[in-house]
mmCIF file of C-alpha atoms in Angstrom:
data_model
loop_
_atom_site.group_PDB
_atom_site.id
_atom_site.type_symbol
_atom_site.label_atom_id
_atom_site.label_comp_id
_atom_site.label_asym_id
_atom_site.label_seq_id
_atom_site.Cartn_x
_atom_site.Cartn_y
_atom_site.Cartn_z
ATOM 1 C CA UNK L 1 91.968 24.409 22.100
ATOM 2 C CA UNK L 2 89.916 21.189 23.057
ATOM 3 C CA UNK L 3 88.385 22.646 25.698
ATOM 4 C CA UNK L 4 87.161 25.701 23.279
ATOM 5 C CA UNK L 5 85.801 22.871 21.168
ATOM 6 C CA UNK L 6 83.845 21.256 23.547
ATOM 7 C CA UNK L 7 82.188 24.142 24.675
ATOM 8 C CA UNK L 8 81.470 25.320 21.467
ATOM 9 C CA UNK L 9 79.677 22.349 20.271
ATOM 10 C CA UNK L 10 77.817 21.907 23.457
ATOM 11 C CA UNK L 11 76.437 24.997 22.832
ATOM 12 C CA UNK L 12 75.401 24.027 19.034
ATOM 13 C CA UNK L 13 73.573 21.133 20.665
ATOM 14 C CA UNK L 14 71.299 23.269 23.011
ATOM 15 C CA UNK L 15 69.627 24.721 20.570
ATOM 16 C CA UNK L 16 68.917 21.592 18.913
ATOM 17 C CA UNK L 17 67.889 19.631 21.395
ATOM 18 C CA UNK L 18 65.310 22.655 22.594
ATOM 19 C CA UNK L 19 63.760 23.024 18.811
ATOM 20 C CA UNK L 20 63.252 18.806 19.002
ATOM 21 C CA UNK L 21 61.829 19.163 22.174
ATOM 22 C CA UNK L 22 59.209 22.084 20.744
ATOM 23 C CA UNK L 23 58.438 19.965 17.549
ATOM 24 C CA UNK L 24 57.888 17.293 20.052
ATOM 25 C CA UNK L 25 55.430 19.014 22.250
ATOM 26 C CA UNK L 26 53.553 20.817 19.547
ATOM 27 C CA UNK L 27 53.216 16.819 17.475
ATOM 28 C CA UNK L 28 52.095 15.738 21.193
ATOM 29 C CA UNK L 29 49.733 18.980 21.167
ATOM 30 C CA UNK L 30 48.339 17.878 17.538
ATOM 31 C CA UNK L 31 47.732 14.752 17.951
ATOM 32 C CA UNK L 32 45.816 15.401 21.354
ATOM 33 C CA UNK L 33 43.536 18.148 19.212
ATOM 34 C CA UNK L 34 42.786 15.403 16.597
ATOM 35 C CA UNK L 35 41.663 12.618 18.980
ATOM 36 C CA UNK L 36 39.469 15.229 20.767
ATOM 37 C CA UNK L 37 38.092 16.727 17.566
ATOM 38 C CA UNK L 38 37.291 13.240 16.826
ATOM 39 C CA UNK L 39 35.589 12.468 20.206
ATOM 40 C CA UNK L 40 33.664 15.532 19.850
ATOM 41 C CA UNK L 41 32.619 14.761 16.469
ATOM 42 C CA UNK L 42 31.456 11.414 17.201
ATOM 43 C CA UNK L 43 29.570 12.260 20.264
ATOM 44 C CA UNK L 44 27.848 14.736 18.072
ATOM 45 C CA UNK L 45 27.109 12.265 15.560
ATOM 46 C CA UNK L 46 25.951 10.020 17.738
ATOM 47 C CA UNK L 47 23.482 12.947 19.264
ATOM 48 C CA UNK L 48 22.157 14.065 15.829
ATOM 49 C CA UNK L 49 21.353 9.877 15.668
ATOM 50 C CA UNK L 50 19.386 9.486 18.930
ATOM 51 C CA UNK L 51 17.849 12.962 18.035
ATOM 52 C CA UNK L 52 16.847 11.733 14.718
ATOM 53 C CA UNK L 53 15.324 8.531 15.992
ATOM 54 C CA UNK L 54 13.508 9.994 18.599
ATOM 55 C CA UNK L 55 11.950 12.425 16.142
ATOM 56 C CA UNK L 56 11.275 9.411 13.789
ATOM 57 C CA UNK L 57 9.529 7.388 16.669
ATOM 58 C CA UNK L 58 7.697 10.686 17.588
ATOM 59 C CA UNK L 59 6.354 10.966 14.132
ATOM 60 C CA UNK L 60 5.559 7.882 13.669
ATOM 61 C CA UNK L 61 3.160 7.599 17.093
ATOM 62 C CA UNK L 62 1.625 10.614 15.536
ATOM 63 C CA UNK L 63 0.505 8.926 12.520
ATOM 64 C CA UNK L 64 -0.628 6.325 14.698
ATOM 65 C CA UNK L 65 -3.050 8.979 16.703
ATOM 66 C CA UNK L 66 -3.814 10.278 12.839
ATOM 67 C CA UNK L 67 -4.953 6.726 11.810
ATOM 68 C CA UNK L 68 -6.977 6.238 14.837
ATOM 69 C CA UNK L 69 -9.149 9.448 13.890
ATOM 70 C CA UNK L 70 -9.211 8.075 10.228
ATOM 71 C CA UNK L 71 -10.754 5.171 11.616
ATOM 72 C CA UNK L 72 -13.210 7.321 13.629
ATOM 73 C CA UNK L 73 -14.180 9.169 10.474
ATOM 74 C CA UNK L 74 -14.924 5.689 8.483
ATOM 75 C CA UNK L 75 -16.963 4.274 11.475
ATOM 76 C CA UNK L 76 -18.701 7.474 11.434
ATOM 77 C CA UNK L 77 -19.526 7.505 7.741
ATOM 78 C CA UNK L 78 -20.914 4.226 8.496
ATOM 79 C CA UNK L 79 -23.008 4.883 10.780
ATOM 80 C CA UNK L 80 -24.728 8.079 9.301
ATOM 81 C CA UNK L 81 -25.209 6.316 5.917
ATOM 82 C CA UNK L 82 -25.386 2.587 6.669
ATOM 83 C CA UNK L 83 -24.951 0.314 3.334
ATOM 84 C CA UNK L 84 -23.347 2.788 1.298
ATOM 85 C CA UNK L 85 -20.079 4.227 0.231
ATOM 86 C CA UNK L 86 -20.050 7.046 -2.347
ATOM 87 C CA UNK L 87 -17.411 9.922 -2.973
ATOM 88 C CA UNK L 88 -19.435 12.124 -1.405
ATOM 89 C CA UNK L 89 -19.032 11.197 1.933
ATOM 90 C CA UNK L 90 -16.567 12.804 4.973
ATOM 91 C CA UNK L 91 -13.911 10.423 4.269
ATOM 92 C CA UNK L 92 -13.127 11.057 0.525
ATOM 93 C CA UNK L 93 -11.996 14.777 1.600
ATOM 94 C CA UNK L 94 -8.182 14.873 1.593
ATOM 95 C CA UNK L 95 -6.607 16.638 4.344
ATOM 96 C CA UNK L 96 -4.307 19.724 2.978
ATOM 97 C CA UNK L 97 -0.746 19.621 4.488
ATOM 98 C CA UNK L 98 -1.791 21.527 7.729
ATOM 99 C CA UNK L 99 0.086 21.752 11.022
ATOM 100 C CA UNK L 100 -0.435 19.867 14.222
ATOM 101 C CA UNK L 101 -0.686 22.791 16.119
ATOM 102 C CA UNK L 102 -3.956 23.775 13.969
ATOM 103 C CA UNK L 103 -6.068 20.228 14.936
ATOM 104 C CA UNK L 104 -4.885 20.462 18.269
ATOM 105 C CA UNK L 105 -6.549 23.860 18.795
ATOM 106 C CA UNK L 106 -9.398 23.469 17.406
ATOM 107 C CA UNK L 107 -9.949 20.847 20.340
ATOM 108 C CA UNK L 108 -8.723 23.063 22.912
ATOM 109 C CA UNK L 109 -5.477 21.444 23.961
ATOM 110 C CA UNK L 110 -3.231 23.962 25.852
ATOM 111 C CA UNK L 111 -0.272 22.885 24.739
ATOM 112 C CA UNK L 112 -1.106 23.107 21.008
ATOM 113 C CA UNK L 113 2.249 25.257 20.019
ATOM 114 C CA UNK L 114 4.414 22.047 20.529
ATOM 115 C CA UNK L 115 2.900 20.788 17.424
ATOM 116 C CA UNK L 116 4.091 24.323 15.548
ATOM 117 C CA UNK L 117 6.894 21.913 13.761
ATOM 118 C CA UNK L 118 4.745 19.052 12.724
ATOM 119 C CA UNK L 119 2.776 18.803 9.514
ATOM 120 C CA UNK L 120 -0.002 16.399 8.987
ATOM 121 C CA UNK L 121 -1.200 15.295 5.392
ATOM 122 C CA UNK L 122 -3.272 12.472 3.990
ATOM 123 C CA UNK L 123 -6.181 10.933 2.195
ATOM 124 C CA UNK L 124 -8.320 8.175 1.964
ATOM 125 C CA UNK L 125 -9.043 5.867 -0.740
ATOM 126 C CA UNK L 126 -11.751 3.237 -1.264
ATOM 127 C CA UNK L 127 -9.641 0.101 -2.134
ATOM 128 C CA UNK L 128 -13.492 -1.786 -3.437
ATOM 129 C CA UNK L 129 -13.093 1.219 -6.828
ATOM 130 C CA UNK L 130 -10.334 -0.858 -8.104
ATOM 131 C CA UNK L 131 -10.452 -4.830 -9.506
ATOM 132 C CA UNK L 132 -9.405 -7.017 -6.685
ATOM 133 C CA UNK L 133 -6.667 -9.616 -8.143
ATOM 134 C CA UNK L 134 -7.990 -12.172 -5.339
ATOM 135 C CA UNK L 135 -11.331 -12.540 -7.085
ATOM 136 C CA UNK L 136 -9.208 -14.376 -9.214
ATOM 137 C CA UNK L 137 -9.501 -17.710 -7.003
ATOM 138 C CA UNK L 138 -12.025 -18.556 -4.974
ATOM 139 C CA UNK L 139 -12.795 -21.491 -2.585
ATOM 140 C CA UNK L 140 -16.500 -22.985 -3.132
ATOM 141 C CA UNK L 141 -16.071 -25.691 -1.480
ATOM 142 C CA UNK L 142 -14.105 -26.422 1.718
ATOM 143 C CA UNK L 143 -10.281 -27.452 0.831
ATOM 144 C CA UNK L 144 -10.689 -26.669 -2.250
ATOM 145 C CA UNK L 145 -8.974 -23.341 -4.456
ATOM 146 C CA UNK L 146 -10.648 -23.286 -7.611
ATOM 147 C CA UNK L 147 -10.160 -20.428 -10.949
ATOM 148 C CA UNK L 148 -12.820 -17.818 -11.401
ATOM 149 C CA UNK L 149 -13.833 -17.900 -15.260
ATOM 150 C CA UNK L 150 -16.153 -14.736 -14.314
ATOM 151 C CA UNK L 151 -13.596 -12.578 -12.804
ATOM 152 C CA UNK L 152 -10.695 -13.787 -14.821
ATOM 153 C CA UNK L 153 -12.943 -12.489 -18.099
ATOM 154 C CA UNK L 154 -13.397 -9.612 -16.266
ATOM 155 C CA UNK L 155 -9.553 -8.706 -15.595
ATOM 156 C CA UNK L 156 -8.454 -10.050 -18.999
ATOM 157 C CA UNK L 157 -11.199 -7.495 -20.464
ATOM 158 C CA UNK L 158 -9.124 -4.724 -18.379
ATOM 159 C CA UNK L 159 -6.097 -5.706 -19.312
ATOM 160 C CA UNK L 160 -7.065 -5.447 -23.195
ATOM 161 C CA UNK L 161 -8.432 -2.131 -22.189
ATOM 162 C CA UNK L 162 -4.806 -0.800 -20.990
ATOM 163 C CA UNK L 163 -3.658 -2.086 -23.813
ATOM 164 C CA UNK L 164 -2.055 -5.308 -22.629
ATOM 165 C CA UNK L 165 -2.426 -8.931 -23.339
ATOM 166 C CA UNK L 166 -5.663 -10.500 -21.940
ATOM 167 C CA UNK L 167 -3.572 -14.052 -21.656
ATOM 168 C CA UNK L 168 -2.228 -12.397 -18.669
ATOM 169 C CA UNK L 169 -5.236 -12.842 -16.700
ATOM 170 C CA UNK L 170 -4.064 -16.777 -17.020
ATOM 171 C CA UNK L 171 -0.931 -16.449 -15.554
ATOM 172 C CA UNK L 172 -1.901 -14.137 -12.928
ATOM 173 C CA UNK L 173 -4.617 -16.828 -12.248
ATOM 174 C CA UNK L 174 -2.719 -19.454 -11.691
ATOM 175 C CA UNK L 175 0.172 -18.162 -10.061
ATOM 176 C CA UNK L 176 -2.130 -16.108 -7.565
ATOM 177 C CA UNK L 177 -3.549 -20.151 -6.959
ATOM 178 C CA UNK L 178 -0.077 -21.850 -6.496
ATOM 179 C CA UNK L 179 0.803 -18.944 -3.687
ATOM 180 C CA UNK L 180 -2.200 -19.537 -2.042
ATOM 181 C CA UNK L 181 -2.302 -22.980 -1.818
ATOM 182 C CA UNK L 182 0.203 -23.195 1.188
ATOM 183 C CA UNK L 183 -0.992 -20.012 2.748
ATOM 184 C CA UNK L 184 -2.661 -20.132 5.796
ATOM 185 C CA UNK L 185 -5.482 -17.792 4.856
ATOM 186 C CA UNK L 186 -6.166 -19.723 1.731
ATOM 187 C CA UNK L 187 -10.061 -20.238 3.108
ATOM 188 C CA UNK L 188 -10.678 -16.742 4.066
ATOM 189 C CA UNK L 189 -13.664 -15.275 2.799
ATOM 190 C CA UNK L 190 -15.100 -11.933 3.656
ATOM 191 C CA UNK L 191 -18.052 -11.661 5.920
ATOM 192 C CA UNK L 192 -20.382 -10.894 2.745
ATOM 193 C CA UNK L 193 -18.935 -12.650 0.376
ATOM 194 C CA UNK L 194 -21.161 -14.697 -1.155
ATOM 195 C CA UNK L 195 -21.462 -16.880 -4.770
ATOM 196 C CA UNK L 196 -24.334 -17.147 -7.322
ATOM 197 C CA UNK L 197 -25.215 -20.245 -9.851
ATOM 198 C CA UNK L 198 -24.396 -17.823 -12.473
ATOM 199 C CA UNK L 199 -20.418 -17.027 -11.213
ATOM 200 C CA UNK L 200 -18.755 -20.187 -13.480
ATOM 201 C CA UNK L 201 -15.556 -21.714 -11.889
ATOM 202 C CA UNK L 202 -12.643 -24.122 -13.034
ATOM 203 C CA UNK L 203 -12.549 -26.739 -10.562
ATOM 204 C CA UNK L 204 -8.945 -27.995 -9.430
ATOM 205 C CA UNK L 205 -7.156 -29.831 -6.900
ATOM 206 C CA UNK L 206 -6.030 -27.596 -3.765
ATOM 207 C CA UNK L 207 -2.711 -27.045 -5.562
ATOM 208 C CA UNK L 208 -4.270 -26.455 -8.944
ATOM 209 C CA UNK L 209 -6.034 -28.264 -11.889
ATOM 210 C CA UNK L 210 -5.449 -29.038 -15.727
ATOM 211 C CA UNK L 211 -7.675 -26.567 -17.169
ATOM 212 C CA UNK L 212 -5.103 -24.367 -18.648
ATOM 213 C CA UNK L 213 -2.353 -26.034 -20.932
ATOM 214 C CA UNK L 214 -0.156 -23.172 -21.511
ATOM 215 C CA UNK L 215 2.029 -23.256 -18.674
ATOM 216 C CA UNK L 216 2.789 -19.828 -17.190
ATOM 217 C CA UNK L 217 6.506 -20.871 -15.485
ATOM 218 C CA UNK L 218 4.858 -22.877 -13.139
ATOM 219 C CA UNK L 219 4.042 -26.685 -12.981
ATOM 220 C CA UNK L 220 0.778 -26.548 -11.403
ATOM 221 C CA UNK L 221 0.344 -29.606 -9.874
ATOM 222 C CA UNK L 222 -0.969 -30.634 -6.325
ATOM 223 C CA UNK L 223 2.765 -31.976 -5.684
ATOM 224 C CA UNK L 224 4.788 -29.220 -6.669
ATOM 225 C CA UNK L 225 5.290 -27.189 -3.185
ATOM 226 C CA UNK L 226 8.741 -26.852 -2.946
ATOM 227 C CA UNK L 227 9.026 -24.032 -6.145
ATOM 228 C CA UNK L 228 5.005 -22.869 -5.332
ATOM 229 C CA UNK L 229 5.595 -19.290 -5.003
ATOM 230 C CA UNK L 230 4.976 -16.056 -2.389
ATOM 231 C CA UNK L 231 2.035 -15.224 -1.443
ATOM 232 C CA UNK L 232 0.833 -11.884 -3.607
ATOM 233 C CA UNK L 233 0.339 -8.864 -1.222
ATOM 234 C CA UNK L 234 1.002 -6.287 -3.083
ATOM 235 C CA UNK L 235 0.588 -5.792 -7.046
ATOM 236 C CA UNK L 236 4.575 -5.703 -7.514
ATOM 237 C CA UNK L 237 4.383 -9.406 -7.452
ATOM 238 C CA UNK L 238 2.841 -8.919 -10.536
ATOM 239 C CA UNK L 239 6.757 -8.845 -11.472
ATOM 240 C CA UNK L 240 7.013 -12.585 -10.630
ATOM 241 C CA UNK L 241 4.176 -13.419 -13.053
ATOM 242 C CA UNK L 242 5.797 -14.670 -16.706
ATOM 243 C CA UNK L 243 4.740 -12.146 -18.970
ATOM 244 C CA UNK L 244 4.746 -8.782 -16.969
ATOM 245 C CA UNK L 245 6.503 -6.145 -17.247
ATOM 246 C CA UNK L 246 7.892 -2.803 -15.091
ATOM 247 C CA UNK L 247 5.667 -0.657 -17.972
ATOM 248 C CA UNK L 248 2.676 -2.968 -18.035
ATOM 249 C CA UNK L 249 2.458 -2.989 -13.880
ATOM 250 C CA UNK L 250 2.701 0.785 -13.715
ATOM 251 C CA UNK L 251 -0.044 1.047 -16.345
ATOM 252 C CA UNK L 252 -2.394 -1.508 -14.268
ATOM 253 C CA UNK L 253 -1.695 -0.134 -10.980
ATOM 254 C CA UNK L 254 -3.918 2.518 -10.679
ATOM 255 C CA UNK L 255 -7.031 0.100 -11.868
ATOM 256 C CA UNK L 256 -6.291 -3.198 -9.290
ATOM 257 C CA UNK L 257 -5.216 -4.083 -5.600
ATOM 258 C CA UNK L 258 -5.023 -7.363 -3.871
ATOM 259 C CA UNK L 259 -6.663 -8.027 -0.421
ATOM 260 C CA UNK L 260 -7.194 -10.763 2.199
ATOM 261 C CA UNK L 261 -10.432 -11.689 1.005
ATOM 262 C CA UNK L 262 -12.725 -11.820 -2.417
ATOM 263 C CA UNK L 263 -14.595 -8.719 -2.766
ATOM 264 C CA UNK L 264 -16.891 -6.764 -5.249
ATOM 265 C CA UNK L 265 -15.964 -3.672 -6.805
ATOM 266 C CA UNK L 266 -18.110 -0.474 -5.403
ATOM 267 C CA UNK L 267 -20.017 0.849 -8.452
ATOM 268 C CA UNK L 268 -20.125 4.269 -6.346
ATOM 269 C CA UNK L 269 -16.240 4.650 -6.551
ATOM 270 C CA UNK L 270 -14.744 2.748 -9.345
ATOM 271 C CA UNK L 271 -13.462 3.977 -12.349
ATOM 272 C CA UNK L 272 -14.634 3.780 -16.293
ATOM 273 C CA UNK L 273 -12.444 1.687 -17.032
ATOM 274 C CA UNK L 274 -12.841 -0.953 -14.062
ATOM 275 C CA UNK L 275 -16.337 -0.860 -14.576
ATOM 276 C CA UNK L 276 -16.236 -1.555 -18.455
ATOM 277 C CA UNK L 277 -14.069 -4.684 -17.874
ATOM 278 C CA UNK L 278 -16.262 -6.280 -14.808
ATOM 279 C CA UNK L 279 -19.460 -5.885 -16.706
ATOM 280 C CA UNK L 280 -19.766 -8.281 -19.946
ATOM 281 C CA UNK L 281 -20.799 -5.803 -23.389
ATOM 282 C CA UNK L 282 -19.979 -2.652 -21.831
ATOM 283 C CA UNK L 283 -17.740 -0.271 -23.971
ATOM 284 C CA UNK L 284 -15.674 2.279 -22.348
ATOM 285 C CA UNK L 285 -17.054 5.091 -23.861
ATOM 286 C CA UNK L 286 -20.413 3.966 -21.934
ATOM 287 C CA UNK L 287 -19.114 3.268 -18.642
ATOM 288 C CA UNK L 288 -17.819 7.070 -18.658
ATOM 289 C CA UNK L 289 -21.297 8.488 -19.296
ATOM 290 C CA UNK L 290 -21.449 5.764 -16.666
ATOM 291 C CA UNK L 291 -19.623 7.813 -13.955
ATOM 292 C CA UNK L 292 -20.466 11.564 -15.310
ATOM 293 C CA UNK L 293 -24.387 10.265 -14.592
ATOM 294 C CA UNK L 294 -22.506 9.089 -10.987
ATOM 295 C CA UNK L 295 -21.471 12.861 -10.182
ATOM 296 C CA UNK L 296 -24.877 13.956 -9.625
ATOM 297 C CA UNK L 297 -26.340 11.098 -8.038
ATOM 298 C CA UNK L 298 -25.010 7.879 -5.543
ATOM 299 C CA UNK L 299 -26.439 4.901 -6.030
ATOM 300 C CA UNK L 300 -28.370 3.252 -2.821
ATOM 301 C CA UNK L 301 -28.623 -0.593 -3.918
ATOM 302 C CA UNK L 302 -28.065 -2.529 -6.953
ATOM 303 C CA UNK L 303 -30.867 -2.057 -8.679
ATOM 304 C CA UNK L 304 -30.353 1.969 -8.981
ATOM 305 C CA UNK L 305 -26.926 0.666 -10.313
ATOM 306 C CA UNK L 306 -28.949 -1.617 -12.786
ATOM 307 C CA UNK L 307 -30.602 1.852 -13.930
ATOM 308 C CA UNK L 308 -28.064 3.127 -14.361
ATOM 309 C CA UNK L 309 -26.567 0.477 -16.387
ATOM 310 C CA UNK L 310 -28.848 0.629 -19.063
ATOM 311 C CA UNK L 311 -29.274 4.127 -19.251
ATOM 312 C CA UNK L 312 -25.673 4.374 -20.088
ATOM 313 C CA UNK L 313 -25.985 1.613 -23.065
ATOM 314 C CA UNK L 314 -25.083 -1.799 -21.181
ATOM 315 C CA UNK L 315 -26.491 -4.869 -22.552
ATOM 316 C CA UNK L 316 -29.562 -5.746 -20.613
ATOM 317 C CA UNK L 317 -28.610 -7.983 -17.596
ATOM 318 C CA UNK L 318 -28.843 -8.652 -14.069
ATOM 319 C CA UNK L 319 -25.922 -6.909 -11.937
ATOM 320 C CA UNK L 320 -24.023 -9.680 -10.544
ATOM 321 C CA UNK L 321 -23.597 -9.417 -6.718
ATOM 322 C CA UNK L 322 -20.342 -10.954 -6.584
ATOM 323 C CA UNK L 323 -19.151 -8.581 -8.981
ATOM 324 C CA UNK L 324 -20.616 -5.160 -7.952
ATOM 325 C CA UNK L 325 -21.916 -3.881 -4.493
ATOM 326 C CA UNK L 326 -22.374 -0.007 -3.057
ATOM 327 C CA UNK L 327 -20.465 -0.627 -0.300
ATOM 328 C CA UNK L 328 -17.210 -0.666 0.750
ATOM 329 C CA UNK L 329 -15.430 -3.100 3.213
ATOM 330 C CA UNK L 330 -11.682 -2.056 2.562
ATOM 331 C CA UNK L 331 -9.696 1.146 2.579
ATOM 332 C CA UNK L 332 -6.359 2.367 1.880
ATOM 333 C CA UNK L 333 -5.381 5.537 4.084
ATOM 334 C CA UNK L 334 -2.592 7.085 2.684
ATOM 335 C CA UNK L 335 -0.354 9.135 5.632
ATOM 336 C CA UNK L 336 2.285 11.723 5.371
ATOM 337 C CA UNK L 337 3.636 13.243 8.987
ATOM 338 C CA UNK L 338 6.473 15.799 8.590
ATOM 339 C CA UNK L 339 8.167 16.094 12.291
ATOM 340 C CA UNK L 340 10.878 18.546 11.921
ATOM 341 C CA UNK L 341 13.272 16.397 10.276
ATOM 342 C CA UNK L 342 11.611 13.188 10.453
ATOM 343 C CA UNK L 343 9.226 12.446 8.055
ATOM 344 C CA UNK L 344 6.585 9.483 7.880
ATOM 345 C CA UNK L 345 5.312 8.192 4.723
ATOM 346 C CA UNK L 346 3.104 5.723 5.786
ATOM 347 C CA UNK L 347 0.307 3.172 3.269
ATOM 348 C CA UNK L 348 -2.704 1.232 5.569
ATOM 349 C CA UNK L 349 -5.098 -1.035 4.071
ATOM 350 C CA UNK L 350 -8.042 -1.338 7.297
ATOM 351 C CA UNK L 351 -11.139 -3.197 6.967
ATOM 352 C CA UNK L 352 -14.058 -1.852 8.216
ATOM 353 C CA UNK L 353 -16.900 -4.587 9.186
ATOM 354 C CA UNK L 354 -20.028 -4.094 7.730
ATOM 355 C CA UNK L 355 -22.166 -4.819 10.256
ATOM 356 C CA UNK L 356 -20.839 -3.123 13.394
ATOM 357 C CA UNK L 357 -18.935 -0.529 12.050
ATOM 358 C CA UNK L 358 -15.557 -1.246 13.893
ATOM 359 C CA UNK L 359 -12.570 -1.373 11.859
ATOM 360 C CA UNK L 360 -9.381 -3.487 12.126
ATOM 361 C CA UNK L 361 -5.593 -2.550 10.676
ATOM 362 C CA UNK L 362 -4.821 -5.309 8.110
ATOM 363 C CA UNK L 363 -1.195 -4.001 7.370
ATOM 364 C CA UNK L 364 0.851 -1.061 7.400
ATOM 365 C CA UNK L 365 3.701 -0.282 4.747
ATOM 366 C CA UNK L 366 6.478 2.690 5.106
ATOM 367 C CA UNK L 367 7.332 3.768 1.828
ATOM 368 C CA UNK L 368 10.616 5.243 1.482
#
């Protein structure tokens, strides 16, 4: 009866042991599929990365070659019209969103249909149209940063025609001094920049001077370098300056820019309301009839401009040089490259030199 027993519950344990053994295997079996699914899927992400960041460095070496023939296109304009910049010209055409494959047949390249997948848009824009924030500050005499009365009139005048506060121009003055007073490019002037006995300046130390009392959250003294702030490069630092706001920086940034160097604004580009702060008496209303007169007619020096001027109702005055000019040193190329995926959004301020013609890449910003 033992024996039967035994047997009996040997046989129970068979199938036991053979259904553990099959759970076993297919948990072994499981577990093998999930490390390789994993494998798999992080090869594959890692792939799609070093796919996507070839395709970004792709698209970005084509908006280098695009910026090179942007820079052909202003030395041209230069050359054909020599001392002038007006909206008229080659380079104030926008370029359509229009596919590689298009330029690269129209110059006979073989292998145009490898560009079938990348898309090519862009303008350019004279950066001289709007008010330059470094005309704040100039430098007279060597070692030396002095305020701008002229030009900080002049941007307080735009300012109150945006409907902000004209003490603003203050601040913006003296903070835009304290930054550059420990930059390195502090002296640089442009190649034409030049100064007349009738531009009036507020002399200071290197660091700053006592001519304004209302302090704009700085202490400007010559000693204060350890809280003097950034350098502006950009017309978000605007932010940093005690008084501005989000809404009153959107609603100025379409009318100023900041570059390396003083410059004057390019009556043959600017808008109304640029022009009616940088000239003293003119209303706004007359510096549109201003620009509807410009839309038939460039001007060639500044005496058409002074012409002009009075046929639109300004006051009776001689056109500052340091103030206006028909020419145009600076540009901003905007640059959009779409490379299958990738896609290049791409801001570059170049300077173009007067004389010669060449240009130079002063800085280049990816926007997001």
């Amino acid at each position: 009866m033992s024996v039967h027993r035994h047997r009996h519950s040997r046989s129970l344990a068979r199938p036991a042991a053979r259904g553990a053994a099959i759970i076993s295997a297919l948990l072994v079996v499981a577990l093998a599929a999930i490390l390789v699914s994993g494998m798999l899927w992080r090869q594959q992400v890692q792939v799609r990365r070093i796919e996507n960041q070839r395709l970004l460095a792709q698209g970005q070496w084509i908006a280098r070659a695009a910026l090179d023939w942007t820079r052909l296109v202003l030395r041209s304009e230069a050359d054909t019209a020599p001392g002038i910049t007006y909206l008229g010209g080659a380079w104030g055409m926008p370029v359509a969103k229009t596919r590689l494959s298009d330029f690269l047949g129209q110059i006979g390249e073989t292998r145009e249909q490898q560009g079938a997948d990348t898309w090519l848009s862009g303008s350019i824009e004279d950066a001289q149209a709007r008010f330059n924030l470094r005309n704040l500050v100039s430098a007279a005499a060597p070692g030396a940063l002095q305020l701008n009365l002229t030009q900080i009139e002049a941007f307080a005048r735009l300012l109150q025609l945006l409907g902000l506060n004209g003490q603003l121009a203050k601040n913006t003055a003296v903070y835009l001094r304290s930054g550059l007073a420990h930059s390195i490019t502090r002296f640089q002037t442009g190649t034409t920049a030049s100064t007349t006995s009738s531009t009036q300046q507020l002399v200071g130390g290197a660091g700053g001077g006592e001519n304004f009392t209302d302090n704009p959250g700085l202490s400007d003294t010559d000693t204060n370098s350890a809280v003097a702030p950034l350098l502006m490069t950009s017309v978000d630092a605007l932010l940093d300056v005690p008084g501005f706001t989000p809404d009153a920086v959107a609603r100025l940034r379409p009318f100023v820019t900041i570059l390396p160097t003083t410059t004057p604004v390019n009556m043959n580009t600017a808008s109304a309301e640029v022009i009616a702060a940088i000239v003293p008496g003119m209303s706004l209303s007359s510096a549109q009839a201003f620009v509807a007169r410009r839309q038939t007619v460039f001007f060639h020096n500044l005496a058409d401009v002074q012409l002009a001027l009075q046929g639109a109702g300004a006051p009776q005055s001689s056109v500052d040089s340091t103030l206006c000019d028909v020419n145009t040193s600076y540009f901003l190329v905007h640059g959009r490259v779409q490379h299958e995926r990738a896609v290049v959004d791409r801001q570059t301020l170049v300077w173009r030199d007067p004389l010669t013609h060449t240009t130079r890449i002063v800085r280049v910003r990816d926007e997001p």
